[in-house]
Short mmCIF file of C-alpha atoms in Angstrom, two decimals:
data_model
loop_
_atom_site.label_atom_id
_atom_site.label_comp_id
_atom_site.label_asym_id
_atom_site.label_seq_id
_atom_site.Cartn_x
_atom_site.Cartn_y
_atom_site.Cartn_z
CA MET R 1 89.93 -72.63 64.15
CA PRO R 2 89.73 -69.48 62.68
CA VAL R 3 89.03 -66.09 64.69
CA PHE R 4 85.75 -65.01 66.06
CA ALA R 5 82.89 -62.85 67.39
CA THR R 6 81.41 -62.14 70.62
CA ALA R 7 78.23 -61.76 69.42
CA GLY R 8 75.78 -64.69 69.87
CA SER R 9 77.44 -65.79 72.98
CA LYS R 10 75.41 -66.77 76.34
CA VAL R 11 76.67 -67.06 79.95
CA TYR R 12 74.50 -68.80 82.48
CA ILE R 13 74.53 -68.92 86.23
CA GLY R 14 74.03 -72.51 87.82
CA THR R 15 73.56 -73.97 90.93
CA ALA R 16 75.73 -73.41 93.75
CA LEU R 17 78.88 -75.69 93.52
CA GLU R 18 82.01 -75.72 95.89
CA SER R 19 85.13 -74.74 93.80
CA GLY R 20 87.05 -77.04 96.59
CA THR R 21 90.84 -77.74 97.27
CA GLY R 22 91.84 -79.38 93.89
CA GLU R 23 91.08 -79.02 90.19
CA LEU R 24 87.46 -78.83 89.08
CA THR R 25 87.10 -81.02 85.69
CA VAL R 26 84.43 -80.86 83.37
CA ASP R 27 82.75 -84.00 85.12
CA ASP R 28 82.08 -81.38 88.58
CA PHE R 29 79.42 -79.93 85.98
CA ASP R 30 77.79 -82.47 84.99
CA ASP R 31 74.68 -81.58 86.99
CA ILE R 32 74.42 -78.35 86.98
CA VAL R 33 71.16 -76.94 86.01
CA TRP R 34 72.01 -73.78 83.94
CA THR R 35 69.80 -70.27 83.41
CA SER R 36 70.57 -68.45 81.35
CA ILE R 37 71.34 -64.65 81.73
CA GLY R 38 69.69 -62.36 79.40
CA ASN R 39 70.29 -59.06 77.60
CA LEU R 40 74.28 -59.14 78.31
CA GLU R 41 75.88 -56.06 76.61
CA THR R 42 79.85 -56.81 78.04
CA ILE R 43 81.06 -60.73 79.17
CA GLY R 44 84.00 -59.04 80.64
CA ALA R 45 87.42 -61.29 80.95
CA VAL R 46 88.17 -65.21 82.68
CA GLY R 47 91.41 -66.78 83.02
CA ASP R 48 94.42 -67.35 85.13
CA THR R 49 97.13 -64.67 85.81
CA SER R 50 99.67 -65.30 88.25
CA ASN R 51 101.07 -63.60 91.37
CA SER R 52 104.19 -62.20 91.53
CA VAL R 53 106.78 -63.86 94.23
CA ASP R 54 109.73 -60.96 94.36
CA GLY R 55 112.77 -61.36 96.30
CA THR R 56 116.07 -58.90 95.71
CA PHE R 57 119.38 -60.94 97.31
CA ILE R 58 122.04 -58.39 97.85
CA ASP R 59 124.79 -60.37 96.37
CA ARG R 60 122.71 -60.04 92.79
CA ALA R 61 121.62 -56.63 92.69
CA ARG R 62 118.75 -58.08 91.13
CA VAL R 63 115.07 -58.88 91.74
CA VAL R 64 114.31 -62.26 90.99
CA ARG R 65 110.76 -63.49 90.41
CA MET R 66 108.63 -66.66 90.65
CA LYS R 67 105.60 -67.17 90.20
CA GLY R 68 102.40 -67.16 92.91
CA ALA R 69 99.41 -68.69 92.90
CA ARG R 70 97.45 -68.52 90.47
CA ASP R 71 95.05 -66.29 90.40
CA GLY R 72 91.10 -66.70 88.34
CA GLY R 73 90.67 -63.01 88.17
CA THR R 74 87.24 -60.92 88.17
CA MET R 75 84.63 -61.24 85.42
CA GLU R 76 82.87 -58.27 84.81
CA LEU R 77 79.04 -58.63 83.82
CA VAL R 78 76.64 -55.83 82.48
CA ALA R 79 73.82 -56.32 81.05
CA GLY R 80 70.12 -54.50 79.87
CA LEU R 81 68.21 -54.48 83.53
CA SER R 82 65.54 -57.01 83.43
CA TYR R 83 62.99 -57.23 86.45
CA THR R 84 61.81 -60.84 84.59
CA ASP R 85 64.26 -61.87 83.49
CA ALA R 86 65.54 -65.02 85.80
CA GLY R 87 69.33 -65.32 85.36
CA GLN R 88 69.61 -61.80 86.09
CA LEU R 89 67.26 -62.62 89.29
CA ALA R 90 69.81 -65.37 89.92
CA LEU R 91 72.90 -63.16 89.93
CA ILE R 92 71.01 -60.96 92.16
CA ALA R 93 70.02 -64.00 94.73
CA ALA R 94 73.47 -65.29 94.44
CA GLU R 95 75.22 -61.65 95.76
CA LYS R 96 72.90 -62.23 98.70
CA SER R 97 74.41 -65.59 99.24
CA PRO R 98 77.92 -66.74 101.05
CA HIS R 99 77.87 -69.51 98.37
CA GLU R 100 80.23 -70.31 95.63
CA PHE R 101 78.20 -70.44 92.05
CA ALA R 102 78.99 -72.65 88.88
CA PHE R 103 78.69 -70.79 85.34
CA LYS R 104 79.29 -71.48 82.02
CA VAL R 105 79.92 -69.04 79.23
CA GLU R 106 79.22 -70.62 75.75
CA PHE R 107 80.43 -68.68 72.33
CA ASN R 108 78.07 -69.08 68.99
CA ASP R 109 81.60 -70.81 67.31
CA LYS R 110 79.65 -74.33 66.38
CA PRO R 111 81.23 -75.93 63.27
CA ALA R 112 78.88 -75.42 59.98
CA THR R 113 78.90 -79.02 59.50
CA GLY R 114 79.21 -82.14 61.54
CA ALA R 115 77.06 -84.63 63.21
CA SER R 116 76.04 -83.32 66.97
CA PRO R 117 78.27 -79.75 66.41
CA LYS R 118 78.70 -77.90 69.62
CA ASN R 119 79.94 -74.92 70.89
CA SER R 120 83.28 -73.59 73.23
CA THR R 121 82.51 -73.65 76.41
CA ARG R 122 84.69 -71.81 79.66
CA MET R 123 83.15 -73.09 83.07
CA PHE R 124 84.51 -71.84 86.67
CA VAL R 125 83.35 -71.41 89.86
CA ALA R 126 82.79 -67.63 91.42
CA LEU R 127 81.53 -65.66 94.01
CA VAL R 128 78.91 -63.01 93.26
CA MET R 129 80.27 -59.87 94.37
CA SER R 130 78.08 -57.29 93.49
CA ALA R 131 74.89 -56.63 91.66
CA SER R 132 74.14 -52.75 91.03
CA GLU R 133 72.02 -51.27 89.58
CA GLN R 134 73.14 -48.85 86.59
CA LEU R 135 70.83 -45.54 86.04
CA ASP R 136 72.54 -43.34 83.57
CA GLY R 137 71.11 -40.81 81.52
CA ALA R 138 67.67 -39.89 79.79
CA ASP R 139 68.91 -41.89 77.18
CA ASN R 140 70.49 -44.79 78.32
CA LEU R 141 69.14 -48.05 78.79
CA MET R 142 69.33 -49.02 83.17
CA LYS R 143 72.05 -51.91 83.86
CA LEU R 144 72.74 -54.50 85.64
CA ASN R 145 76.31 -54.68 86.81
CA ALA R 146 77.13 -58.14 88.32
CA SER R 147 81.10 -58.91 89.34
CA LEU R 148 82.18 -62.62 89.42
CA ALA R 149 84.89 -63.39 91.46
CA ILE R 150 86.29 -66.41 90.00
CA ASN R 151 87.57 -69.30 92.69
CA SER R 152 88.66 -71.99 91.15
CA ASN R 153 90.66 -72.88 87.12
CA VAL R 154 88.68 -72.24 84.28
CA ILE R 155 87.22 -75.33 82.45
CA ARG R 156 87.98 -75.04 78.46
CA THR R 157 86.21 -77.43 76.31
CA ASN R 158 86.56 -76.52 71.82
CA ALA R 159 83.98 -76.63 70.17
CA SER R 160 83.72 -80.30 68.13
CA ALA R 161 81.61 -81.44 65.26
CA THR R 162 80.47 -83.94 67.56
#
């Protein structure tokens, strides 16, 4: 697959969904109702990193590292503020809630040909930790900044021709 631009990608907020204690699968997102978040300027990063578990052993005079717990990170969304965008309103409501919500990022990368071309997606569960308005100078758009603390594995689906 060739590389592609972020332009044309979309981010959706879904209904409340608990991350649970195990790995989520694409089937866990089957019944989710998705709402597109409009006017996005920046989507941010998504994906696991491992914590470092360190030990210093006297007889080796060396720090030894192992991989610890996985961390999905925090996705930082920036959108042009809209008082009527359903996705932005859902983000603001989710920030006020203690519950986790389903999220989907859909890339603009489906093949040009095929029986039913589909875009790649990334799906995960996150807490909306912030939904703040950024009000800069006179020649700037007002923005909605949202931080999504990812509490699950990130489910990847690849673009396909069917």
